[in-house]
PDB file of C-alpha atoms and ligand atoms in Angstrom:
ATOM      1  CA  MET A 846     -39.039  42.269  12.068  1.00 59.00           C
ATOM      2  CA  THR A 847     -36.870  44.151  14.526  1.00 74.00           C
ATOM      3  CA  ARG A 848     -34.750  42.123  16.949  1.00 89.00           C
ATOM      4  CA  VAL A 849     -36.535  41.570  20.339  1.00 97.00           C
ATOM      5  CA  ASN A 850     -34.234  42.714  23.262  1.00 97.00           C
ATOM      6  CA  VAL A 851     -33.535  40.372  26.164  1.00 98.00           C
ATOM      7  CA  HIS A 852     -32.445  41.695  29.539  1.00 97.00           C
ATOM      8  CA  PRO A 853     -31.070  39.467  32.339  1.00 95.00           C
ATOM      9  CA  LEU A 854     -32.548  40.013  35.719  1.00 94.00           C
ATOM     10  CA  VAL A 855     -30.310  38.967  38.683  1.00 91.00           C
ATOM     11  CA  SER A 856     -31.348  38.393  42.158  1.00 86.00           C
ATOM     12  CA  PRO A 857     -29.191  37.100  44.994  1.00 79.00           C
ATOM     13  CA  TRP A 858     -29.622  33.761  46.920  1.00 78.00           C
ATOM     14  CA  GLY A 859     -26.797  32.673  49.228  1.00 75.00           C
ATOM     15  CA  ARG A 860     -23.725  31.753  47.190  1.00 70.00           C
ATOM     16  CA  PHE A 861     -25.733  31.858  43.939  1.00 72.00           C
ATOM     17  CA  GLY A 862     -26.989  34.652  41.761  1.00 79.00           C
ATOM     18  CA  LEU A 863     -30.386  33.642  40.439  1.00 90.00           C
ATOM     19  CA  TYR A 864     -31.045  34.526  36.704  1.00 94.00           C
ATOM     20  CA  SER A 865     -34.275  35.349  35.092  1.00 97.00           C
ATOM     21  CA  PHE A 866     -34.668  36.885  31.590  1.00 98.00           C
ATOM     22  CA  PHE A 867     -37.012  39.686  30.483  1.00 98.00           C
ATOM     23  CA  ILE A 868     -38.183  39.380  26.801  1.00 98.00           C
ATOM     24  CA  ASP A 869     -39.088  42.859  25.785  1.00 98.00           C
ATOM     25  CA  ALA A 870     -42.033  41.981  23.546  1.00 98.00           C
ATOM     26  CA  PRO A 871     -45.407  43.741  23.067  1.00 98.00           C
ATOM     27  CA  GLU A 872     -46.612  41.144  25.608  1.00 98.00           C
ATOM     28  CA  PRO A 873     -43.546  41.024  27.872  1.00 98.00           C
ATOM     29  CA  ALA A 874     -42.300  37.692  29.147  1.00 98.00           C
ATOM     30  CA  ILE A 875     -40.044  36.693  32.056  1.00 98.00           C
ATOM     31  CA  VAL A 876     -38.199  33.453  31.770  1.00 98.00           C
ATOM     32  CA  ASP A 877     -37.809  31.762  35.241  1.00 98.00           C
ATOM     33  CA  THR A 878     -38.600  33.395  38.441  1.00 98.00           C
ATOM     34  CA  GLY A 879     -35.772  32.728  41.081  1.00 96.00           C
ATOM     35  CA  ILE A 880     -37.172  32.352  44.612  1.00 96.00           C
ATOM     36  CA  ALA A 881     -39.928  33.945  46.670  1.00 97.00           C
ATOM     37  CA  SER A 882     -38.049  37.123  47.254  1.00 95.00           C
ATOM     38  CA  SER A 883     -36.709  37.442  43.591  1.00 96.00           C
ATOM     39  CA  PRO A 884     -39.663  39.264  41.974  1.00 97.00           C
ATOM     40  CA  ALA A 885     -39.779  42.110  44.554  1.00 96.00           C
ATOM     41  CA  ASP A 886     -36.098  42.314  45.301  1.00 92.00           C
ATOM     42  CA  GLY A 887     -34.445  41.597  41.922  1.00 93.00           C
ATOM     43  CA  MET A 888     -36.950  42.009  39.096  1.00 96.00           C
ATOM     44  CA  VAL A 889     -38.891  45.130  40.190  1.00 96.00           C
ATOM     45  CA  PRO A 890     -35.837  47.357  40.434  1.00 94.00           C
ATOM     46  CA  ALA A 891     -34.155  45.928  37.402  1.00 95.00           C
ATOM     47  CA  LEU A 892     -37.196  46.495  35.303  1.00 97.00           C
ATOM     48  CA  GLU A 893     -37.550  49.992  36.542  1.00 97.00           C
ATOM     49  CA  ALA A 894     -34.010  50.566  35.590  1.00 96.00           C
ATOM     50  CA  ILE A 895     -35.005  49.891  31.882  1.00 96.00           C
ATOM     51  CA  GLY A 896     -38.281  51.714  32.015  1.00 97.00           C
ATOM     52  CA  ARG A 897     -40.520  48.607  32.111  1.00 98.00           C
ATOM     53  CA  ARG A 898     -43.110  47.694  34.780  1.00 97.00           C
ATOM     54  CA  ILE A 899     -43.604  44.263  36.297  1.00 97.00           C
ATOM     55  CA  GLU A 900     -47.323  44.687  36.193  1.00 98.00           C
ATOM     56  CA  ASP A 901     -47.187  44.616  32.377  1.00 98.00           C
ATOM     57  CA  VAL A 902     -45.626  41.255  32.164  1.00 98.00           C
ATOM     58  CA  ARG A 903     -48.031  38.861  30.394  1.00 98.00           C
ATOM     59  CA  TRP A 904     -45.927  35.559  30.242  1.00 98.00           C
ATOM     60  CA  ILE A 905     -44.094  33.767  32.968  1.00 98.00           C
ATOM     61  CA  LEU A 906     -42.197  31.000  31.217  1.00 98.00           C
ATOM     62  CA  LEU A 907     -40.667  28.331  33.356  1.00 98.00           C
ATOM     63  CA  THR A 908     -37.878  26.273  31.897  1.00 98.00           C
ATOM     64  CA  HIS A 909     -38.178  23.532  34.555  1.00 98.00           C
ATOM     65  CA  GLY A 910     -39.553  22.764  38.003  1.00 98.00           C
ATOM     66  CA  HIS A 911     -36.565  23.229  40.279  1.00 97.00           C
ATOM     67  CA  ILE A 912     -36.918  25.280  43.447  1.00 95.00           C
ATOM     68  CA  ASP A 913     -34.658  28.114  42.287  1.00 94.00           C
ATOM     69  CA  HIS A 914     -36.639  28.594  39.026  1.00 97.00           C
ATOM     70  CA  VAL A 915     -40.332  28.177  40.081  1.00 98.00           C
ATOM     71  CA  GLY A 916     -39.954  29.629  43.611  1.00 98.00           C
ATOM     72  CA  GLY A 917     -40.909  33.125  42.597  1.00 98.00           C
ATOM     73  CA  ALA A 918     -43.677  32.225  40.166  1.00 98.00           C
ATOM     74  CA  TYR A 919     -46.569  32.744  42.432  1.00 98.00           C
ATOM     75  CA  ALA A 920     -45.241  36.085  43.822  1.00 98.00           C
ATOM     76  CA  LEU A 921     -44.621  37.271  40.251  1.00 98.00           C
ATOM     77  CA  TRP A 922     -48.028  36.254  39.031  1.00 98.00           C
ATOM     78  CA  GLU A 923     -49.527  38.222  41.950  1.00 98.00           C
ATOM     79  CA  LEU A 924     -47.450  41.271  40.960  1.00 98.00           C
ATOM     80  CA  THR A 925     -48.972  41.093  37.442  1.00 98.00           C
ATOM     81  CA  GLY A 926     -52.445  41.258  38.916  1.00 98.00           C
ATOM     82  CA  ARG A 927     -52.697  37.503  38.002  1.00 98.00           C
ATOM     83  CA  ARG A 928     -52.899  38.569  34.348  1.00 98.00           C
ATOM     84  CA  ALA A 929     -49.760  36.688  33.219  1.00 98.00           C
ATOM     85  CA  GLN A 930     -49.966  33.195  31.762  1.00 98.00           C
ATOM     86  CA  VAL A 931     -47.970  30.765  33.869  1.00 98.00           C
ATOM     87  CA  VAL A 932     -46.336  28.222  31.643  1.00 98.00           C
ATOM     88  CA  ILE A 933     -44.533  24.892  32.421  1.00 98.00           C
ATOM     89  CA  HIS A 934     -44.073  21.504  30.810  1.00 98.00           C
ATOM     90  CA  GLU A 935     -46.589  19.004  32.182  1.00 98.00           C
ATOM     91  CA  ALA A 936     -43.840  16.626  33.343  1.00 98.00           C
ATOM     92  CA  ASP A 937     -42.613  19.274  35.836  1.00 98.00           C
ATOM     93  CA  ALA A 938     -45.879  20.806  36.718  1.00 98.00           C
ATOM     94  CA  ALA A 939     -46.117  19.101  40.095  1.00 98.00           C
ATOM     95  CA  MET A 940     -43.175  21.086  41.279  1.00 98.00           C
ATOM     96  CA  LEU A 941     -45.262  24.306  40.766  1.00 98.00           C
ATOM     97  CA  ARG A 942     -48.386  22.791  42.217  1.00 98.00           C
ATOM     98  CA  SER A 943     -46.923  21.466  45.416  1.00 98.00           C
ATOM     99  CA  ARG A 944     -44.097  22.061  47.823  1.00 98.00           C
ATOM    100  CA  ARG A 945     -44.153  18.387  48.757  1.00 97.00           C
ATOM    101  CA  ALA A 946     -43.238  17.299  45.208  1.00 98.00           C
ATOM    102  CA  HIS A 947     -39.778  18.835  45.921  1.00 97.00           C
ATOM    103  CA  VAL A 948     -39.419  16.596  48.991  1.00 97.00           C
ATOM    104  CA  ASP A 949     -40.632  13.586  47.144  1.00 96.00           C
ATOM    105  CA  GLU A 950     -38.020  14.212  44.379  1.00 95.00           C
ATOM    106  CA  TYR A 951     -35.326  14.375  47.062  1.00 96.00           C
ATOM    107  CA  ARG A 952     -36.448  11.199  48.791  1.00 95.00           C
ATOM    108  CA  HIS A 953     -36.604   9.147  45.684  1.00 93.00           C
ATOM    109  CA  GLY A 954     -33.363  10.418  44.183  1.00 93.00           C
ATOM    110  CA  ARG A 955     -30.264  12.053  45.841  1.00 94.00           C
ATOM    111  CA  GLY A 956     -31.687  11.468  49.318  1.00 94.00           C
ATOM    112  CA  ARG A 957     -31.213   7.761  49.071  1.00 94.00           C
ATOM    113  CA  TYR A 958     -27.362   8.261  49.095  1.00 95.00           C
ATOM    114  CA  LEU A 959     -26.995  11.295  51.351  1.00 92.00           C
ATOM    115  CA  GLN A 960     -27.487   9.354  54.659  1.00 86.00           C
ATOM    116  CA  ASP A 961     -28.568  12.613  56.256  1.00 91.00           C
ATOM    117  CA  PRO A 962     -31.337  11.931  58.932  1.00 93.00           C
ATOM    118  CA  GLU A 963     -32.216  15.681  58.655  1.00 95.00           C
ATOM    119  CA  GLY A 964     -32.253  15.708  54.923  1.00 93.00           C
ATOM    120  CA  GLU A 965     -36.019  15.498  54.446  1.00 95.00           C
ATOM    121  CA  ALA A 966     -36.623  18.112  57.027  1.00 96.00           C
ATOM    122  CA  LYS A 967     -34.071  20.426  55.391  1.00 95.00           C
ATOM    123  CA  VAL A 968     -35.670  20.085  52.028  1.00 96.00           C
ATOM    124  CA  THR A 969     -39.162  20.675  53.496  1.00 97.00           C
ATOM    125  CA  ALA A 970     -37.875  23.837  55.247  1.00 97.00           C
ATOM    126  CA  ALA A 971     -36.246  25.091  52.061  1.00 95.00           C
ATOM    127  CA  ALA A 972     -39.389  24.517  50.028  1.00 97.00           C
ATOM    128  CA  ASN A 973     -41.531  26.309  52.612  1.00 97.00           C
ATOM    129  CA  ALA A 974     -38.982  29.273  52.704  1.00 96.00           C
ATOM    130  CA  VAL A 975     -38.290  29.868  48.988  1.00 96.00           C
ATOM    131  CA  ILE A 976     -41.526  28.851  47.201  1.00 98.00           C
ATOM    132  CA  SER A 977     -43.820  31.828  47.228  1.00 98.00           C
ATOM    133  CA  GLY A 978     -46.969  29.883  46.695  1.00 98.00           C
ATOM    134  CA  GLU A 979     -48.355  26.604  45.348  1.00 98.00           C
ATOM    135  CA  MET A 980     -50.493  27.140  42.109  1.00 98.00           C
ATOM    136  CA  GLU A 981     -51.805  25.601  39.096  1.00 98.00           C
ATOM    137  CA  PRO A 982     -50.072  26.552  35.952  1.00 98.00           C
ATOM    138  CA  THR A 983     -52.392  28.529  33.537  1.00 98.00           C
ATOM    139  CA  MET A 984     -50.820  26.733  30.487  1.00 98.00           C
ATOM    140  CA  LEU A 985     -49.347  23.261  30.372  1.00 98.00           C
ATOM    141  CA  LEU A 986     -46.703  22.329  27.627  1.00 98.00           C
ATOM    142  CA  LYS A 987     -45.736  19.077  25.875  1.00 98.00           C
ATOM    143  CA  GLY A 988     -43.256  20.705  23.472  1.00 98.00           C
ATOM    144  CA  GLY A 989     -43.963  21.896  19.950  1.00 98.00           C
ATOM    145  CA  GLU A 990     -46.160  24.853  20.886  1.00 98.00           C
ATOM    146  CA  THR A 991     -45.755  28.349  19.495  1.00 98.00           C
ATOM    147  CA  LEU A 992     -46.610  31.201  21.917  1.00 98.00           C
ATOM    148  CA  SER A 993     -47.556  34.602  20.625  1.00 98.00           C
ATOM    149  CA  LEU A 994     -46.110  37.566  22.435  1.00 98.00           C
ATOM    150  CA  GLY A 995     -47.835  40.198  20.237  1.00 97.00           C
ATOM    151  CA  GLY A 996     -46.536  42.246  17.309  1.00 96.00           C
ATOM    152  CA  GLY A 997     -45.561  39.104  15.388  1.00 96.00           C
ATOM    153  CA  VAL A 998     -43.068  38.012  18.114  1.00 98.00           C
ATOM    154  CA  THR A 999     -43.408  34.266  18.650  1.00 98.00           C
ATOM    155  CA  VAL A1000     -41.781  31.916  20.958  1.00 98.00           C
ATOM    156  CA  SER A1001     -41.447  28.238  20.159  1.00 98.00           C
ATOM    157  CA  VAL A1002     -41.302  25.499  22.793  1.00 98.00           C
ATOM    158  CA  HIS A1003     -38.954  22.529  22.496  1.00 98.00           C
ATOM    159  CA  SER A1004     -38.982  19.596  24.909  1.00 98.00           C
ATOM    160  CA  ILE A1005     -35.371  19.093  26.055  1.00 98.00           C
ATOM    161  CA  PRO A1006     -35.602  16.497  28.906  1.00 98.00           C
ATOM    162  CA  GLY A1007     -32.684  15.203  30.968  1.00 98.00           C
ATOM    163  CA  HIS A1008     -31.852  17.719  33.708  1.00 97.00           C
ATOM    164  CA  THR A1009     -35.440  17.221  34.672  1.00 98.00           C
ATOM    165  CA  PRO A1010     -38.259  15.251  32.854  1.00 98.00           C
ATOM    166  CA  GLY A1011     -40.094  18.504  31.977  1.00 98.00           C
ATOM    167  CA  SER A1012     -37.165  20.765  30.909  1.00 98.00           C
ATOM    168  CA  VAL A1013     -37.958  22.973  27.888  1.00 98.00           C
ATOM    169  CA  ALA A1014     -36.155  25.422  25.552  1.00 98.00           C
ATOM    170  CA  TYR A1015     -38.041  28.597  24.668  1.00 98.00           C
ATOM    171  CA  VAL A1016     -36.796  29.943  21.347  1.00 98.00           C
ATOM    172  CA  ILE A1017     -37.548  33.591  20.065  1.00 98.00           C
ATOM    173  CA  ASP A1018     -38.349  32.739  16.578  1.00 98.00           C
ATOM    174  CA  GLY A1019     -36.425  34.550  13.880  1.00 97.00           C
ATOM    175  CA  GLN A1020     -33.346  35.395  15.904  1.00 97.00           C
ATOM    176  CA  ARG A1021     -32.535  32.010  17.493  1.00 97.00           C
ATOM    177  CA  SER A1022     -32.440  33.403  20.992  1.00 98.00           C
ATOM    178  CA  VAL A1023     -32.608  30.327  23.124  1.00 98.00           C
ATOM    179  CA  PHE A1024     -33.483  29.959  26.813  1.00 98.00           C
ATOM    180  CA  VAL A1025     -32.635  26.575  28.297  1.00 98.00           C
ATOM    181  CA  GLY A1026     -32.684  26.965  32.100  1.00 97.00           C
ATOM    182  CA  ASP A1027     -30.345  24.235  33.490  1.00 96.00           C
ATOM    183  CA  ALA A1028     -30.506  21.785  30.471  1.00 97.00           C
ATOM    184  CA  VAL A1029     -26.902  22.765  29.420  1.00 96.00           C
ATOM    185  CA  GLN A1030     -24.732  21.899  32.512  1.00 93.00           C
ATOM    186  CA  VAL A1031     -21.175  21.893  31.236  1.00 90.00           C
ATOM    187  CA  HIS A1032     -19.249  21.204  34.510  1.00 87.00           C
ATOM    188  CA  GLY A1033     -22.163  22.180  36.705  1.00 86.00           C
ATOM    189  CA  ALA A1034     -22.520  25.386  38.721  1.00 78.00           C
ATOM    190  CA  ALA A1035     -21.276  25.849  42.243  1.00 74.00           C
ATOM    191  CA  SER A1036     -20.907  22.096  43.002  1.00 78.00           C
ATOM    192  CA  GLY A1037     -18.649  21.617  39.900  1.00 85.00           C
ATOM    193  CA  PHE A1038     -20.578  18.473  38.756  1.00 94.00           C
ATOM    194  CA  PRO A1039     -23.311  18.302  36.150  1.00 95.00           C
ATOM    195  CA  GLY A1040     -26.805  17.338  37.358  1.00 96.00           C
ATOM    196  CA  TYR A1041     -29.445  15.319  35.388  1.00 97.00           C
ATOM    197  CA  VAL A1042     -32.020  12.742  36.277  1.00 97.00           C
ATOM    198  CA  ASP A1043     -31.824  10.925  32.816  1.00 97.00           C
ATOM    199  CA  PRO A1044     -28.527  10.780  31.277  1.00 98.00           C
ATOM    200  CA  VAL A1045     -29.741   9.461  27.911  1.00 97.00           C
ATOM    201  CA  ALA A1046     -32.283  12.140  27.459  1.00 98.00           C
ATOM    202  CA  TYR A1047     -29.872  14.829  28.636  1.00 98.00           C
ATOM    203  CA  ARG A1048     -27.324  13.608  25.877  1.00 98.00           C
ATOM    204  CA  ALA A1049     -30.073  13.611  23.141  1.00 98.00           C
ATOM    205  CA  SER A1050     -31.305  17.092  24.174  1.00 98.00           C
ATOM    206  CA  LEU A1051     -27.768  18.467  23.955  1.00 98.00           C
ATOM    207  CA  GLN A1052     -27.395  17.061  20.550  1.00 98.00           C
ATOM    208  CA  TYR A1053     -30.808  18.451  19.493  1.00 98.00           C
ATOM    209  CA  LEU A1054     -29.811  21.883  20.717  1.00 98.00           C
ATOM    210  CA  ARG A1055     -26.419  21.602  18.972  1.00 98.00           C
ATOM    211  CA  ASP A1056     -27.638  20.286  15.649  1.00 98.00           C
ATOM    212  CA  GLU A1057     -31.216  21.353  15.238  1.00 98.00           C
ATOM    213  CA  ILE A1058     -31.823  24.590  17.309  1.00 98.00           C
ATOM    214  CA  ARG A1059     -28.191  25.975  16.797  1.00 98.00           C
ATOM    215  CA  PRO A1060     -28.551  28.891  19.202  1.00 98.00           C
ATOM    216  CA  GLN A1061     -27.379  32.317  18.018  1.00 98.00           C
ATOM    217  CA  HIS A1062     -27.811  33.590  21.575  1.00 98.00           C
ATOM    218  CA  LEU A1063     -27.884  30.958  24.417  1.00 98.00           C
ATOM    219  CA  TYR A1064     -29.231  32.055  27.803  1.00 97.00           C
ATOM    220  CA  LEU A1065     -28.238  29.854  30.866  1.00 95.00           C
ATOM    221  CA  GLY A1066     -29.850  29.500  34.225  1.00 92.00           C
ATOM    222  CA  HIS A1067     -26.575  29.813  36.106  1.00 88.00           C
ATOM    223  CA  PRO A1068     -23.030  30.821  35.280  1.00 84.00           C
ATOM    224  CA  TYR A1069     -21.598  27.341  34.549  1.00 77.00           C
ATOM    225  CA  ARG A1070     -18.004  26.629  34.805  1.00 74.00           C
ATOM    226  CA  ARG A1071     -15.225  25.690  32.391  1.00 73.00           C
ATOM    227  CA  ALA A1072     -12.738  22.881  33.238  1.00 71.00           C
ATOM    228  CA  ASP A1073     -10.416  25.469  34.798  1.00 77.00           C
ATOM    229  CA  GLY A1074     -13.200  26.716  37.148  1.00 73.00           C
ATOM    230  CA  THR A1075     -13.750  30.032  35.313  1.00 77.00           C
ATOM    231  CA  PRO A1076     -17.544  30.703  34.832  1.00 75.00           C
ATOM    232  CA  TYR A1077     -19.160  31.300  31.500  1.00 77.00           C
ATOM    233  CA  GLY A1078     -21.448  34.183  31.669  1.00 85.00           C
ATOM    234  CA  VAL A1079     -25.207  33.432  31.322  1.00 92.00           C
ATOM    235  CA  GLU A1080     -25.424  35.099  27.833  1.00 94.00           C
ATOM    236  CA  LEU A1081     -23.497  33.098  25.264  1.00 95.00           C
ATOM    237  CA  ASP A1082     -23.008  33.990  21.581  1.00 96.00           C
ATOM    238  CA  ALA A1083     -23.094  31.419  18.876  1.00 97.00           C
ATOM    239  CA  ASP A1084     -19.440  30.236  19.180  1.00 96.00           C
ATOM    240  CA  GLN A1085     -19.700  30.141  23.001  1.00 94.00           C
ATOM    241  CA  ALA A1086     -23.000  28.225  22.724  1.00 96.00           C
ATOM    242  CA  ARG A1087     -21.405  25.650  20.525  1.00 96.00           C
ATOM    243  CA  GLU A1088     -18.446  25.303  22.880  1.00 94.00           C
ATOM    244  CA  ALA A1089     -20.819  24.817  25.911  1.00 94.00           C
ATOM    245  CA  LEU A1090     -23.019  22.273  24.248  1.00 97.00           C
ATOM    246  CA  GLN A1091     -20.097  20.299  23.006  1.00 97.00           C
ATOM    247  CA  GLY A1092     -18.376  20.515  26.367  1.00 94.00           C
ATOM    248  CA  SER A1093     -21.512  19.319  27.990  1.00 96.00           C
ATOM    249  CA  LEU A1094     -21.645  16.294  25.656  1.00 98.00           C
ATOM    250  CA  ASP A1095     -17.823  15.489  26.231  1.00 97.00           C
ATOM    251  CA  ILE A1096     -18.339  15.751  30.074  1.00 96.00           C
ATOM    252  CA  GLU A1097     -21.363  13.500  30.036  1.00 97.00           C
ATOM    253  CA  ALA A1098     -19.498  11.006  27.961  1.00 98.00           C
ATOM    254  CA  GLY A1099     -16.578  10.949  30.555  1.00 97.00           C
ATOM    255  CA  VAL A1100     -19.061  10.700  33.434  1.00 97.00           C
ATOM    256  CA  GLY A1101     -21.051   7.970  31.731  1.00 97.00           C
ATOM    257  CA  GLU A1102     -17.971   5.845  31.082  1.00 97.00           C
ATOM    258  CA  ALA A1103     -16.889   5.948  34.771  1.00 97.00           C
ATOM    259  CA  VAL A1104     -20.151   5.249  35.924  1.00 97.00           C
ATOM    260  CA  CYS A1105     -20.521   2.277  33.565  1.00 95.00           C
ATOM    261  CA  ARG A1106     -17.328   0.619  34.820  1.00 94.00           C
ATOM    262  CA  CYS A1107     -18.368   1.287  38.391  1.00 95.00           C
ATOM    263  CA  LEU A1108     -21.711  -0.384  37.922  1.00 94.00           C
ATOM    264  CA  GLN A1109     -20.162  -3.295  36.035  1.00 93.00           C
ATOM    265  CA  ASP A1110     -17.831  -3.882  39.007  1.00 93.00           C
ATOM    266  CA  GLY A1111     -20.795  -3.699  41.305  1.00 93.00           C
ATOM    267  CA  LEU A1112     -21.617  -0.949  43.873  1.00 93.00           C
ATOM    268  CA  ARG A1113     -19.947  -1.192  47.185  1.00 93.00           C
ATOM    269  CA  GLU A1114     -20.849   0.857  50.296  1.00 94.00           C
ATOM    270  CA  THR A1115     -17.762   2.585  51.809  1.00 95.00           C
ATOM    271  CA  GLU A1116     -16.956   5.346  54.298  1.00 94.00           C
ATOM    272  CA  SER A1117     -16.368   7.683  51.339  1.00 95.00           C
ATOM    273  CA  PRO A1118     -18.836  10.595  51.065  1.00 95.00           C
ATOM    274  CA  TYR A1119     -19.327   9.521  47.385  1.00 96.00           C
ATOM    275  CA  SER A1120     -20.316   5.926  48.448  1.00 96.00           C
ATOM    276  CA  PRO A1121     -21.409   3.753  46.706  1.00 96.00           C
ATOM    277  CA  PHE A1122     -19.922   5.681  43.756  1.00 97.00           C
ATOM    278  CA  ALA A1123     -16.481   6.442  45.177  1.00 97.00           C
ATOM    279  CA  PRO A1124     -14.764   4.850  42.087  1.00 96.00           C
ATOM    280  CA  VAL A1125     -16.572   7.393  39.885  1.00 97.00           C
ATOM    281  CA  ALA A1126     -15.329  10.354  41.777  1.00 97.00           C
ATOM    282  CA  GLU A1127     -11.830   8.896  41.916  1.00 96.00           C
ATOM    283  CA  ARG A1128     -11.805   8.176  38.181  1.00 96.00           C
ATOM    284  CA  LEU A1129     -13.076  11.647  37.340  1.00 96.00           C
ATOM    285  CA  GLY A1130     -10.840  13.426  39.936  1.00 95.00           C
ATOM    286  CA  TYR A1131     -13.979  14.941  41.456  1.00 95.00           C
ATOM    287  CA  THR A1132     -13.312  16.451  44.836  1.00 94.00           C
ATOM    288  CA  GLY A1133     -16.350  18.620  45.398  1.00 93.00           C
ATOM    289  CA  ASP A1134     -18.739  18.128  48.302  1.00 93.00           C
ATOM    290  CA  PRO A1135     -21.291  15.596  47.051  1.00 94.00           C
ATOM    291  CA  ALA A1136     -23.737  16.576  49.836  1.00 91.00           C
ATOM    292  CA  LEU A1137     -23.957  20.317  48.866  1.00 88.00           C
ATOM    293  CA  GLU A1138     -27.557  20.830  47.763  1.00 86.00           C
ATOM    294  CA  PRO A1139     -29.007  20.271  45.137  1.00 89.00           C
ATOM    295  CA  SER A1140     -26.430  17.410  45.119  1.00 92.00           C
ATOM    296  CA  PRO A1141     -26.028  17.004  41.343  1.00 95.00           C
ATOM    297  CA  PHE A1142     -23.437  14.199  41.917  1.00 97.00           C
ATOM    298  CA  PHE A1143     -25.945  11.875  43.432  1.00 97.00           C
ATOM    299  CA  THR A1144     -28.846  13.072  41.205  1.00 96.00           C
ATOM    300  CA  SER A1145     -26.797  12.069  38.095  1.00 97.00           C
ATOM    301  CA  MET A1146     -25.430   8.855  39.647  1.00 97.00           C
ATOM    302  CA  HIS A1147     -28.921   7.648  40.493  1.00 96.00           C
ATOM    303  CA  GLY A1148     -29.945   8.591  36.874  1.00 97.00           C
ATOM    304  CA  TYR A1149     -27.305   6.316  35.438  1.00 97.00           C
ATOM    305  CA  ARG A1150     -28.053   3.516  37.914  1.00 95.00           C
ATOM    306  CA  THR A1151     -31.802   3.545  37.020  1.00 93.00           C
ATOM    307  CA  HIS A1152     -31.017   3.554  33.404  1.00 89.00           C
ATOM    308  CA  PHE A1153     -28.357   0.813  33.681  1.00 83.00           C
ATOM    309  CA  HIS A1154     -30.836  -1.504  35.557  1.00 77.00           C
ATOM    310  CA  GLN A1155     -33.538  -0.821  32.830  1.00 70.00           C
ATOM    311  CA  ASN A1156     -31.179  -2.060  30.188  1.00 65.00           C
ATOM    312  CA  SER A1157     -29.508  -5.065  31.879  1.00 56.00           C
TER     313      SER A1157
HETATM  314 ZN1   ZN B 209     -32.336  22.914  37.803  1.00 65.91          ZN
END
């Protein structure tokens, strides 16, 4: 079988570039959809440039439910004449069905620490602005499925929870081209801190990717950074993929150790913007703004705290 080509599709959003990927199969697929404006502003011209048409896309493959990955899903589905399958893991499907789910996620996680009286209103406004429409997915995943993109091209689905409960990897079979969305965080994107709601699942998923999936080509949702601040690209070869996976594991181990000590000593509210996890930031030398949305610092801290309480 000939190799299936993959093209990154970039659309701008503030300080971020949002990345989607076009899988040039007989039934073409787009992995992740950016925000509401991304399909028209980013994908249409990028596809035209390679001689493809957005209305021919037959698969919309969502790696997880975060706003900057599902925001454009409805708009893209409309541009395909509603003919594309819209695919997401069942554990993240609420984020596609409902803008309110994004607000609830904020309130129950990072929002508990941010002490921002306007926080909920800001997330509500963001969800209204960048989610193109609420919709029911046409296909719900559990992990373990194989999707047929025509002409013998298949994509297998692997559940890799941690960053979110419903994070999945899509793998083009036979060439180990792997799309993971935000499930491989390294040092995190703009905020410089890795974000995951479940640290134990995040670790297990990284090990699974490293040892079982062994990507030949790894496609990331954002250009994550190395320790020295220089970003990886979003398309990694086999060596870079191994480095990013091992780096993500090493970084999680360091964060986990710092959080464990902090929790054992007992959480204390202070004036620090990292409160009540100021000792974690200090120990790790983390000086980023913990309030900068999507606030991965507090998302991950809350994940450890929840896990610690379940096991003590
Ligand atoms: Zn994400």
